[in-house]
CSV table of C-alpha atoms in Angstrom, one decimal:
chain,number,residue,atom,x,y,z
H,1,MET,CA,89.7,7.6,102.1
H,2,GLN,CA,88.4,6.1,105.3
H,3,PRO,CA,89.4,8.1,108.5
H,4,GLN,CA,91.5,6.3,110.9
H,5,TYR,CA,90.0,6.0,114.4
H,6,ARG,CA,91.6,4.5,117.4
H,7,ASN,CA,89.5,1.8,119.1
H,8,TYR,CA,88.8,2.3,122.8
H,9,SER,CA,87.3,-0.4,125.0
H,10,GLN,CA,83.8,0.4,126.1
H,11,GLN,CA,83.6,1.0,129.9
H,12,ILE,CA,81.1,-1.0,131.9
H,13,SER,CA,78.6,1.1,133.8
H,14,GLN,CA,78.8,0.7,137.6
H,15,ARG,CA,76.3,1.7,140.3
H,16,SER,CA,79.0,2.8,142.7
H,17,PRO,CA,82.6,4.0,142.6
H,18,HIS,CA,83.6,0.5,143.8
H,19,GLY,CA,83.5,-2.3,141.3
H,20,ALA,CA,81.4,-5.4,141.7
H,21,GLN,CA,84.6,-7.6,141.9
H,22,GLN,CA,85.8,-5.5,144.8
H,23,ARG,CA,82.6,-6.4,146.7
H,24,ARG,CA,83.2,-10.0,145.9
H,25,GLY,CA,86.8,-10.0,147.0
H,26,GLY,CA,88.4,-9.5,143.5
H,27,SER,CA,90.5,-6.7,142.2
H,28,ALA,CA,88.9,-3.2,142.2
H,29,ALA,CA,89.4,0.1,140.5
H,30,GLY,CA,91.7,2.6,141.9
H,31,PRO,CA,90.7,5.4,144.3
H,32,MET,CA,88.7,8.3,143.1
H,33,MET,CA,91.1,10.8,144.6
H,34,SER,CA,94.9,10.7,145.0
H,35,SER,CA,96.1,9.3,148.3
H,36,GLY,CA,99.0,11.7,148.5
H,37,PRO,CA,99.1,15.0,150.3
H,38,HIS,CA,96.7,17.6,148.9
H,39,PRO,CA,97.9,21.1,148.3
H,40,PRO,CA,96.6,23.6,150.9
H,41,VAL,CA,93.8,26.0,150.0
H,42,PRO,CA,95.3,29.4,149.4
H,43,LEU,CA,94.2,32.0,152.0
H,44,THR,CA,92.5,35.2,151.0
H,45,GLN,CA,93.9,38.6,151.7
H,46,ALA,CA,91.5,39.2,154.6
H,47,GLN,CA,92.5,35.9,156.2
H,48,ILE,CA,96.2,36.7,155.9
H,49,VAL,CA,95.6,40.2,157.4
H,50,GLN,CA,93.6,38.6,160.3
H,51,GLN,CA,96.4,36.1,161.0
H,52,GLN,CA,99.0,38.9,161.1
H,53,HIS,CA,96.9,40.9,163.5
H,54,SER,CA,96.4,37.9,165.8
H,55,GLN,CA,100.1,37.1,165.7
H,56,ALA,CA,101.0,40.7,166.5
H,57,HIS,CA,98.5,40.8,169.3
H,58,ALA,CA,99.9,37.6,170.8
H,59,ASN,CA,103.4,39.0,170.6
H,60,GLU,CA,102.4,42.2,172.3
H,61,LEU,CA,100.7,40.3,175.1
H,62,ALA,CA,103.8,38.1,175.5
H,63,ARG,CA,106.0,41.3,175.6
H,64,ARG,CA,103.8,42.9,178.2
H,65,ARG,CA,103.9,39.8,180.4
H,66,SER,CA,107.7,39.6,180.1
H,67,ARG,CA,108.0,43.3,181.1
H,68,LYS,CA,105.8,42.9,184.2
H,69,PRO,CA,107.8,43.4,187.3
H,70,THR,CA,108.0,40.4,189.6
H,71,ASP,CA,110.5,41.5,192.3
H,72,LYS,CA,108.7,42.5,195.5
H,73,SER,CA,111.8,43.0,197.6
H,74,LEU,CA,112.7,46.6,198.5
H,75,PRO,CA,116.2,47.7,197.4
H,76,GLU,CA,118.9,47.9,200.0
H,77,GLY,CA,119.3,51.3,201.7
H,78,VAL,CA,115.8,52.5,200.8
H,79,GLU,CA,115.1,53.3,204.5
H,80,GLU,CA,117.6,56.2,204.2
H,81,CYS,CA,115.5,57.9,201.5
H,82,ILE,CA,112.0,57.7,203.0
H,83,VAL,CA,110.2,59.6,205.7
H,84,ASP,CA,109.3,56.5,207.9
H,85,PRO,CA,112.3,54.2,208.0
H,86,ALA,CA,110.4,51.8,210.3
H,87,ALA,CA,108.0,51.0,207.4
H,88,VAL,CA,110.7,49.1,205.6
H,89,SER,CA,111.3,46.7,208.5
H,90,ARG,CA,107.5,46.2,208.8
H,91,TYR,CA,107.2,45.5,205.1
H,92,ARG,CA,110.0,42.9,205.2
H,93,ALA,CA,108.4,41.2,208.3
H,94,LEU,CA,105.2,41.0,206.4
H,95,ARG,CA,107.1,39.4,203.4
H,96,GLU,CA,108.5,36.7,205.7
H,97,ILE,CA,105.0,36.0,207.1
H,98,GLU,CA,103.7,35.8,203.5
H,99,ARG,CA,106.3,33.3,202.5
H,100,SER,CA,105.5,31.2,205.6
H,101,LEU,CA,101.8,31.3,204.9
H,102,ASP,CA,102.3,30.4,201.2
H,103,ALA,CA,104.5,27.4,202.1
H,104,THR,CA,102.0,26.2,204.7
H,105,THR,CA,99.0,26.6,202.5
H,106,THR,CA,100.7,24.8,199.6
H,107,ARG,CA,101.8,21.9,201.8
H,108,LYS,CA,98.3,21.6,203.4
H,109,ARG,CA,96.6,21.7,200.0
H,110,LEU,CA,98.9,18.9,198.7
H,111,ASP,CA,98.2,16.8,201.8
H,112,ALA,CA,94.4,17.4,201.3
H,113,SER,CA,94.7,16.4,197.7
H,114,GLU,CA,96.5,13.2,198.5
H,115,ALA,CA,94.0,12.4,201.3
H,116,SER,CA,91.1,12.9,198.9
H,117,ILE,CA,92.4,10.5,196.3
H,118,ARG,CA,93.4,7.7,198.6
H,119,VAL,CA,92.3,4.3,197.3
H,120,THR,CA,90.7,3.1,200.5
H,121,GLY,CA,89.5,6.2,202.3
H,122,LYS,CA,88.0,4.0,205.1
H,123,LEU,CA,88.1,4.4,208.9
H,124,PRO,CA,87.5,1.6,211.4
H,125,LYS,CA,84.6,2.1,213.8
H,126,ILE,CA,82.7,0.1,216.3
H,127,LEU,CA,79.1,-1.1,215.6
H,128,ARG,CA,77.5,-2.1,218.9
H,129,ILE,CA,74.8,-4.8,218.6
H,130,TRP,CA,72.3,-5.5,221.4
H,131,ILE,CA,70.4,-8.9,221.3
H,132,SER,CA,67.6,-9.4,223.8
H,133,ASN,CA,64.3,-11.3,224.0
H,134,THR,CA,61.0,-11.2,225.9
H,135,ALA,CA,58.6,-14.0,226.8
H,136,GLU,CA,54.9,-13.9,226.2
H,137,ASP,CA,52.0,-16.1,227.4
H,138,GLN,CA,54.3,-18.5,229.2
H,139,ALA,CA,53.0,-20.9,231.8
H,140,TRP,CA,54.5,-18.9,234.6
H,141,GLN,CA,52.9,-15.8,233.3
H,142,GLY,CA,49.3,-17.2,233.2
H,143,ASN,CA,46.7,-16.9,236.0
H,144,GLY,CA,46.3,-20.7,236.2
H,145,LEU,CA,43.9,-23.2,234.6
H,146,ASN,CA,40.1,-23.2,234.9
H,147,VAL,CA,39.3,-26.3,236.9
H,148,ASN,CA,35.6,-26.1,236.1
H,149,THR,CA,36.2,-26.9,232.4
H,150,PHE,CA,37.5,-29.9,230.6
H,151,ASP,CA,40.1,-27.7,228.6
H,152,PHE,CA,43.3,-27.8,230.7
H,153,THR,CA,45.3,-25.8,228.0
H,154,PRO,CA,46.0,-22.1,228.3
H,155,ASN,CA,44.1,-19.7,226.1
H,156,MET,CA,47.2,-18.3,224.4
H,157,GLU,CA,50.1,-20.2,222.9
H,158,ALA,CA,53.5,-19.5,224.6
H,159,SER,CA,55.9,-17.4,222.4
H,160,TYR,CA,58.9,-15.1,222.6
H,161,ARG,CA,60.2,-12.1,220.7
H,162,VAL,CA,63.9,-11.5,219.8
H,163,LYS,CA,65.1,-8.1,219.0
H,164,ILE,CA,68.4,-7.3,217.2
H,165,GLU,CA,69.5,-3.7,217.4
H,166,GLY,CA,72.7,-2.0,216.3
H,167,ARG,CA,74.1,1.5,216.5
H,168,LEU,CA,77.4,3.0,215.4
H,169,LEU,CA,79.4,4.3,218.4
H,170,ASP,CA,80.7,7.9,218.3
H,171,ALA,CA,84.4,8.7,218.5
H,172,ASN,CA,84.2,9.6,222.2
H,173,GLU,CA,82.4,6.3,223.1
H,174,SER,CA,84.4,3.2,224.0
H,175,PHE,CA,83.6,-0.4,224.8
H,176,SER,CA,84.8,-2.2,227.9
H,177,GLY,CA,86.3,-5.7,228.1
H,178,GLN,CA,88.8,-7.5,225.9
H,179,PRO,CA,87.8,-8.1,222.3
H,180,ILE,CA,87.7,-11.7,221.0
H,181,GLN,CA,88.1,-12.9,217.4
H,182,SER,CA,85.0,-14.4,215.7
H,183,ASP,CA,85.0,-16.9,212.9
H,184,ALA,CA,84.9,-14.1,210.4
H,185,THR,CA,88.1,-12.6,211.9
H,186,GLU,CA,86.2,-9.5,212.9
H,187,SER,CA,87.1,-7.8,216.2
H,188,LEU,CA,84.0,-9.0,218.2
H,189,HIS,CA,83.4,-8.2,221.8
H,190,ARG,CA,80.6,-9.8,223.9
H,191,LEU,CA,79.6,-8.4,227.3
H,192,GLU,CA,76.6,-8.4,229.5
H,193,GLY,CA,74.7,-5.2,230.1
H,194,GLN,CA,71.3,-3.6,230.3
H,195,ALA,CA,69.0,-3.9,227.3
H,196,GLY,CA,68.2,-0.8,225.3
H,197,GLU,CA,64.9,0.8,224.7
H,198,GLU,CA,62.0,-1.5,223.6
H,199,GLY,CA,61.5,0.4,220.4
H,200,ASN,CA,59.3,-1.0,217.6
H,201,ARG,CA,58.4,-4.7,218.3
H,202,SER,CA,57.0,-5.6,214.9
H,203,ASP,CA,58.0,-8.5,212.6
H,204,HIS,CA,59.3,-6.0,210.0
H,205,PRO,CA,62.1,-3.4,210.3
H,206,PRO,CA,60.9,0.1,211.3
H,207,GLU,CA,60.6,2.5,208.5
H,208,THR,CA,62.1,5.6,210.1
H,209,PRO,CA,64.1,8.3,208.4
H,210,LEU,CA,67.9,8.6,209.0
H,211,SER,CA,68.9,10.5,212.0
H,212,GLU,CA,70.8,13.7,211.7
H,213,THR,CA,73.5,12.5,214.1
H,214,SER,CA,74.5,9.4,212.2
H,215,SER,CA,74.2,8.7,208.4
H,216,TYR,CA,74.9,5.0,208.9
H,217,ARG,CA,72.3,2.6,210.2
H,218,PHE,CA,72.5,-1.0,211.2
H,219,SER,CA,71.4,-2.4,207.9
H,220,HIS,CA,73.9,-0.3,206.0
H,221,PHE,CA,76.8,-2.6,206.9
H,222,PHE,CA,75.1,-5.9,205.9
H,223,LYS,CA,73.5,-7.3,202.8
H,224,ALA,CA,71.8,-10.3,204.5
H,225,LEU,CA,70.9,-11.6,208.0
H,226,THR,CA,69.9,-15.1,208.9
H,227,VAL,CA,69.0,-16.8,212.2
H,228,ASP,CA,69.9,-20.5,212.7
H,229,PHE,CA,68.1,-22.5,215.4
H,230,ASP,CA,69.7,-25.2,217.4
H,231,ASP,CA,69.7,-28.5,215.4
H,232,SER,CA,70.6,-30.7,218.3
H,233,ARG,CA,67.1,-30.7,219.8
H,234,PRO,CA,64.0,-32.0,218.1
H,235,ARG,CA,62.0,-29.4,216.2
H,236,ASN,CA,58.3,-29.1,216.4
H,237,GLY,CA,57.8,-27.0,213.3
H,238,THR,CA,57.6,-23.6,215.1
H,239,GLU,CA,61.2,-22.7,214.6
H,240,GLN,CA,60.8,-21.3,211.1
H,241,PRO,CA,64.0,-19.9,209.7
H,242,VAL,CA,64.5,-16.1,209.9
H,243,GLU,CA,66.1,-14.5,206.8
H,244,TRP,CA,66.5,-10.9,205.6
H,245,LYS,CA,68.2,-9.8,202.4
H,246,LYS,CA,68.8,-6.4,201.0
H,247,SER,CA,67.4,-5.7,197.6
H,248,GLU,CA,69.7,-5.3,194.7
H,249,SER,CA,68.6,-1.7,194.1
H,250,THR,CA,69.4,-0.9,197.8
H,251,SER,CA,72.8,-2.6,197.4
H,252,LYS,CA,73.7,-0.6,194.3
H,253,SER,CA,72.7,2.6,196.0
H,254,GLN,CA,74.7,1.9,199.2
H,255,GLU,CA,77.2,4.7,198.9
H,256,GLY,CA,74.6,7.3,198.1
H,257,LEU,CA,72.2,6.1,200.9
H,258,ALA,CA,69.4,6.6,198.4
H,259,ASN,CA,67.0,4.0,199.7
H,260,VAL,CA,66.2,5.5,203.1
H,261,VAL,CA,63.1,3.3,203.7
H,262,ALA,CA,65.1,0.1,203.6
H,263,ASP,CA,67.5,1.2,206.2
H,264,PHE,CA,66.8,0.2,209.8
H,265,ASP,CA,68.4,0.1,213.2
H,266,GLN,CA,66.7,-3.0,214.7
H,267,LEU,CA,64.9,-6.1,213.6
H,268,THR,CA,62.4,-8.1,215.7
H,269,PHE,CA,60.9,-11.5,215.1
H,270,LYS,CA,58.4,-13.6,217.0
H,271,ARG,CA,58.3,-17.4,217.3
H,272,ASN,CA,56.2,-19.8,219.4
H,273,GLY,CA,58.0,-21.8,222.1
H,274,ASP,CA,58.1,-22.4,225.9
H,275,GLU,CA,61.7,-23.6,226.3
H,276,ASN,CA,65.1,-22.0,226.2
H,277,MET,CA,66.8,-22.3,222.9
H,278,ASN,CA,70.2,-21.5,221.4
H,279,ILE,CA,70.4,-19.6,218.1
H,280,LYS,CA,73.1,-18.2,215.9
H,281,ILE,CA,72.7,-14.9,214.1
H,282,ASN,CA,74.7,-14.7,210.9
H,283,LEU,CA,75.5,-11.3,209.5
H,284,TYR,CA,76.8,-11.1,205.9
H,285,ARG,CA,78.9,-8.0,205.4
H,286,GLN,CA,78.5,-5.5,202.6
H,287,GLU,CA,81.6,-3.5,201.8
H,288,SER,CA,82.6,-1.3,198.9
H,289,PRO,CA,85.1,-2.2,197.6
H,290,GLU,CA,84.3,-5.8,198.5
H,291,ARG,CA,86.7,-7.6,200.8
H,292,TYR,CA,87.6,-11.3,200.4
H,293,GLN,CA,89.0,-14.2,202.4
H,294,LEU,CA,92.5,-15.0,201.0
H,295,SER,CA,93.6,-18.6,200.5
H,296,PRO,CA,96.3,-20.0,202.8
H,297,GLU,CA,98.8,-20.0,199.8
H,298,LEU,CA,98.2,-16.3,199.1
H,299,THR,CA,98.1,-15.4,202.8
H,300,GLU,CA,101.6,-16.9,203.2
H,301,VAL,CA,102.9,-14.5,200.6
H,302,VAL,CA,101.0,-11.2,201.4
H,303,ASP,CA,100.7,-11.8,205.1
H,304,MET,CA,97.0,-10.8,205.1
H,305,THR,CA,93.9,-13.0,205.7
H,306,GLU,CA,91.4,-10.5,204.4
H,307,ALA,CA,91.8,-7.9,201.7
H,308,THR,CA,90.3,-6.3,198.6
H,309,GLN,CA,91.4,-7.4,195.2
H,310,ALA,CA,93.4,-4.3,194.7
H,311,GLU,CA,95.1,-4.6,198.1
H,312,ALA,CA,96.0,-8.2,197.3
H,313,VAL,CA,97.5,-7.4,193.9
H,314,THR,CA,99.5,-4.5,195.4
H,315,ALA,CA,100.8,-6.7,198.2
H,316,LEU,CA,101.8,-9.4,195.7
H,317,TRP,CA,103.7,-6.9,193.6
H,318,GLU,CA,105.5,-5.5,196.7
H,319,TYR,CA,106.5,-9.1,197.5
H,320,ILE,CA,108.1,-9.5,194.0
H,321,ARG,CA,109.9,-6.2,194.4
H,322,LEU,CA,111.1,-6.9,197.9
H,323,TRP,CA,112.7,-10.2,196.9
H,324,ASN,CA,114.0,-8.8,193.6
H,325,LEU,CA,112.3,-11.5,191.6
H,326,GLN,CA,111.6,-9.3,188.5
H,327,GLU,CA,113.8,-10.3,185.5
H,328,ASP,CA,116.4,-7.8,184.4
H,329,GLU,CA,115.9,-8.2,180.6
H,330,GLU,CA,112.2,-8.7,180.4
H,331,LYS,CA,110.5,-6.5,183.1
H,332,ARG,CA,107.1,-8.0,182.5
H,333,ASN,CA,108.3,-11.4,183.8
H,334,PHE,CA,109.3,-12.5,187.3
H,335,ARG,CA,110.9,-15.6,188.8
H,336,CYS,CA,108.8,-17.7,191.1
H,337,ASP,CA,110.1,-18.9,194.5
H,338,ASP,CA,108.5,-21.7,196.4
H,339,ARG,CA,105.7,-19.5,197.8
H,340,LEU,CA,104.9,-18.0,194.4
H,341,LYS,CA,104.8,-21.3,192.7
H,342,ARG,CA,102.0,-22.4,195.1
H,343,VAL,CA,100.1,-19.1,194.3
H,344,ILE,CA,100.6,-19.2,190.5
H,345,GLY,CA,100.5,-22.9,190.1
H,346,ARG,CA,102.2,-23.0,186.7
H,347,GLY,CA,105.9,-23.0,185.6
H,348,GLU,CA,108.9,-21.2,187.0
H,349,ILE,CA,108.1,-17.8,185.4
H,350,GLY,CA,105.2,-15.5,186.1
H,351,PHE,CA,103.8,-12.5,184.2
H,352,ILE,CA,103.2,-9.2,185.8
H,353,PRO,CA,100.2,-8.3,183.6
H,354,MET,CA,98.5,-11.4,184.9
H,355,LEU,CA,98.7,-10.6,188.6
H,356,HIS,CA,95.0,-9.9,188.8
H,357,GLU,CA,94.3,-13.3,187.3
H,358,TYR,CA,96.7,-15.0,189.8
H,359,VAL,CA,95.0,-13.3,192.7
H,360,THR,CA,91.4,-13.9,191.6
H,361,GLN,CA,91.7,-17.6,191.9
H,362,HIS,CA,92.7,-17.3,195.6
H,363,LEU,CA,89.8,-15.0,196.6
H,364,ARG,CA,86.9,-16.5,198.7
H,365,PRO,CA,83.8,-14.8,200.0
H,366,LEU,CA,84.1,-13.7,203.6
H,367,ALA,CA,82.5,-15.9,206.2
H,368,PRO,CA,79.5,-14.3,207.9
H,369,ILE,CA,79.8,-12.8,211.4
H,370,THR,CA,78.3,-15.3,213.8
H,371,LEU,CA,76.7,-14.1,217.0
H,372,PRO,CA,75.5,-16.8,219.4
H,373,TYR,CA,72.6,-16.1,221.6
H,374,THR,CA,70.4,-18.1,224.1
H,375,ILE,CA,66.7,-17.3,224.1
H,376,ARG,CA,65.6,-17.4,227.7
H,377,VAL,CA,61.9,-17.8,228.5
H,378,ASP,CA,62.2,-18.9,232.1
H,379,GLU,CA,60.8,-16.7,234.9
H,380,GLU,CA,64.2,-16.2,236.6
H,381,PHE,CA,65.7,-14.5,233.5
H,382,ASN,CA,62.7,-12.4,232.6
H,383,ARG,CA,62.4,-10.8,236.0
H,384,ASN,CA,65.5,-8.8,235.2
H,385,PRO,CA,66.3,-9.4,231.5
H,386,GLN,CA,69.8,-8.7,230.4
H,387,ALA,CA,70.9,-8.0,226.8
H,388,THR,CA,73.9,-9.6,225.1
H,389,ILE,CA,76.1,-7.0,223.6
H,390,TYR,CA,78.5,-7.5,220.7
H,391,ASP,CA,81.0,-4.9,219.4
H,392,VAL,CA,81.8,-5.4,215.7
H,393,LEU,CA,84.6,-3.6,213.8
H,394,VAL,CA,83.2,-2.1,210.6
H,395,GLN,CA,84.6,0.2,207.9
H,396,VAL,CA,83.1,3.6,207.2
H,397,ASP,CA,83.9,6.3,204.7
H,398,ASP,CA,86.3,8.9,205.9
H,399,PRO,CA,84.2,12.0,206.6
H,400,LEU,CA,87.1,14.3,205.8
H,401,ARG,CA,87.2,13.0,202.2
H,402,ALA,CA,83.8,14.5,201.5
H,403,ASP,CA,84.6,17.7,203.3
H,404,LEU,CA,87.9,18.1,201.5
H,405,GLN,CA,86.5,17.8,198.0
H,406,PRO,CA,84.6,21.2,198.1
H,407,LEU,CA,87.7,22.8,199.6
H,408,ILE,CA,90.0,21.6,196.9
H,409,ASN,CA,87.6,22.2,194.0
H,410,SER,CA,86.2,25.4,195.3
H,411,SER,CA,85.7,28.2,192.7
H,412,LYS,CA,86.2,30.8,195.5
H,413,TYR,CA,89.8,29.6,195.8
H,414,ALA,CA,90.5,30.3,192.1
H,415,SER,CA,88.9,33.8,192.3
H,416,MET,CA,91.0,34.4,195.4
H,417,LEU,CA,94.1,33.4,193.6
H,418,LYS,CA,93.3,35.9,190.9
H,419,GLU,CA,92.8,38.7,193.4
H,420,VAL,CA,96.1,37.8,195.1
H,421,THR,CA,97.9,37.8,191.7
H,422,LEU,CA,96.6,41.3,191.0
H,423,LEU,CA,97.7,42.5,194.4
H,424,ASP,CA,101.1,41.0,193.8
H,425,GLU,CA,101.4,42.8,190.5
H,426,GLN,CA,100.5,46.1,192.2
H,427,VAL,CA,103.0,45.5,194.9
H,428,ALA,CA,105.7,44.7,192.4
H,429,ARG,CA,105.0,47.9,190.4
H,430,LEU,CA,105.2,49.9,193.6
H,431,VAL,CA,108.5,48.3,194.5
H,432,GLN,CA,109.8,49.0,191.0
H,433,ALA,CA,108.7,52.7,191.3
H,434,THR,CA,110.4,52.8,194.7
H,435,ALA,CA,113.6,51.4,193.2
H,436,VAL,CA,113.5,54.0,190.5
H,437,SER,CA,112.9,56.8,193.0
H,438,LYS,CA,115.8,55.6,195.1
H,439,ALA,CA,118.1,55.6,192.1
H,440,LYS,CA,117.1,59.1,191.3
H,441,HIS,CA,117.6,60.1,194.9
H,442,SER,CA,121.1,58.5,194.9
H,443,PHE,CA,121.9,60.3,191.6
H,444,PHE,CA,121.0,63.7,192.8
H,445,THR,CA,122.5,63.2,196.3
H,446,SER,CA,125.8,62.3,194.8
H,447,LEU,CA,125.7,65.2,192.4
H,448,SER,CA,124.9,67.7,195.2
H,449,ASP,CA,127.7,66.4,197.5
H,450,SER,CA,130.5,66.7,195.0
H,451,PRO,CA,129.5,68.0,191.5
H,452,ALA,CA,133.0,67.8,189.9
H,453,ALA,CA,133.8,64.4,191.1
H,454,PHE,CA,130.4,63.1,190.2
H,455,VAL,CA,130.6,64.5,186.7
H,456,GLN,CA,134.0,63.0,186.2
H,457,GLY,CA,132.9,59.6,187.5
H,458,TRP,CA,129.8,59.8,185.3
H,459,LEU,CA,131.9,60.5,182.2
H,460,SER,CA,134.2,57.6,183.0
H,461,SER,CA,131.1,55.4,183.3
H,462,GLN,CA,129.9,56.6,179.9
H,463,LYS,CA,133.3,55.8,178.4
H,464,ARG,CA,133.3,52.3,179.8
H,465,ASP,CA,129.7,51.8,178.5
H,466,LEU,CA,130.8,52.8,175.0
H,467,GLU,CA,133.8,50.4,175.2
H,468,VAL,CA,131.4,47.6,176.2
H,469,ILE,CA,129.0,48.5,173.4
H,470,LEU,CA,131.6,48.9,170.6
H,471,GLY,CA,134.0,46.2,171.8
H,472,ARG,CA,137.0,46.2,169.6
H,473,VAL,CA,135.4,48.0,166.6
H,474,ALA,CA,137.6,50.8,165.3
H,475,ASN,CA,136.4,54.0,163.7
H,476,GLY,CA,138.7,55.5,161.1
H,477,GLY,CA,141.6,53.2,161.9
H,478,HIS,CA,141.9,54.1,165.6
H,479,ASP,CA,140.0,53.3,168.7
H,480,ALA,CA,137.1,55.7,169.1
H,481,THR,CA,137.3,55.6,172.9
H,482,SER,CA,141.0,56.5,173.0
H,483,THR,CA,140.3,60.1,172.1
H,484,ASP,CA,137.7,62.6,173.1
H,485,GLU,CA,135.5,61.8,170.2
H,486,TRP,CA,133.2,59.7,172.4
H,487,ARG,CA,132.3,63.0,174.2
H,488,ARG,CA,130.7,64.4,171.0
H,489,GLY,CA,127.0,63.7,170.4
H,490,GLY,CA,124.8,64.2,167.3
H,491,ILE,CA,124.0,62.2,164.2
H,492,ASN,CA,127.6,61.8,163.1
H,493,SER,CA,129.0,60.8,166.5
H,494,VAL,CA,130.2,57.4,167.5
H,495,TRP,CA,127.0,56.9,169.6
H,496,ALA,CA,124.9,57.0,166.4
H,497,THR,CA,126.7,54.3,164.5
H,498,GLN,CA,124.9,51.1,163.4
H,499,THR,CA,127.1,48.9,165.7
H,500,ALA,CA,126.2,51.0,168.8
H,501,ARG,CA,122.5,51.0,168.0
H,502,GLU,CA,122.4,47.2,167.6
H,503,SER,CA,124.4,46.7,170.8
H,504,VAL,CA,122.1,49.0,172.8
H,505,ASN,CA,119.0,47.2,171.4
H,506,VAL,CA,120.4,43.8,172.4
H,507,LEU,CA,121.2,45.1,176.0
H,508,LEU,CA,117.7,46.6,176.3
H,509,SER,CA,116.0,43.4,175.1
H,510,ARG,CA,117.9,41.4,177.7
H,511,GLN,CA,116.7,43.7,180.4
H,512,ARG,CA,113.1,43.2,179.3
């Protein structure tokens, strides 16, 4: 008799848990492990004991924290029980001073924190710019021509030097005259005054370290400088353009002032010429964050001609809120009035998440600050040369911001708070001990004044306490507090019942 065997299909060997069809996008075999929740690994006896000890320790710490005294106010009438009653008034006066100091310190720290995290953190300051020139080897400066030779030209070619120097004014310095607005909408003031020191008269900026009095130098506020000569007069090829640009590495390290060598306070250039000439000095500002010129459409909405991108977006959002243009049902949308239609340029509905995109298309680079100047090479001017002075309004970092950061994040403040907390706990424990001593003093004073009345009042208090503890619970069919049974103590007394014990425990736990 042939044995009966059940035929099983032979499995195809695979090189990985995933089938070949799965890699090709077909159906694949099921997962190697169940996708459902796995049973937790049972803990050993040592781990269970360790968890129990940790939980018990945490409960003990919580119980101790809850039992710590926090009241630092002396009880009323304590001055009648101590040797120096005036000490109580002094302690309460100190407590009032402490409350005032705590409130002032907290308010000042909050103000400092808000000031340190301000978005702009910039202060306006005045950058004073002196522009002057000197003449060299001019015809009026020579000793005359040599008539014995056939060369009637001077030995040296006439030239001039122009010096541009800038310095940030201190807070106590001021500028005279009325400011005027330049093409770049900067507060620009021009006045006539004495030229500064001659300084370094090279064709390259002086490589001097930063002074200790000012961390900002002239080149810190600009990323490029160009000089345009007068195009109305014919050029003889000597008026080569003057251009200076800050390197990219210097621009990126602007805030840290890392590239000290590239910073300078003055720039001097020399050109050949023997006639007076008008020039325009263009200063291209470098600001962080960068400011832009707003389009007339956006200016009409936000009422600003210059702003950073964040300031423009915030002002646009404030305009939407002011005129209640946000839709009630869909808060991400807002209705467009005539002004917003010109800003957005699409449809009747705008989207709040796209405010940055709406503003970006209306941002233009700021126009350079243009400083006109006339180069004088005549003898009359150079006898007593006068410098042309401009005052330009620039933005500098708030110095308080850097000073407040160490104060707010100081580790000494945290350690000081720990010391103050420990002192508060000691004072609270002393006040608690004082309250206990006063209660004892009041107890024994009342007992000594009238023993019989005090004992009678104390027994009445004990009876009322028992009534509160037991409530309406009866013992043996009658109220336990209606007879003298409540006076009896011991194991079999009413004070030792299960109800009384549980009530006392509840009252004690509430006091903790």
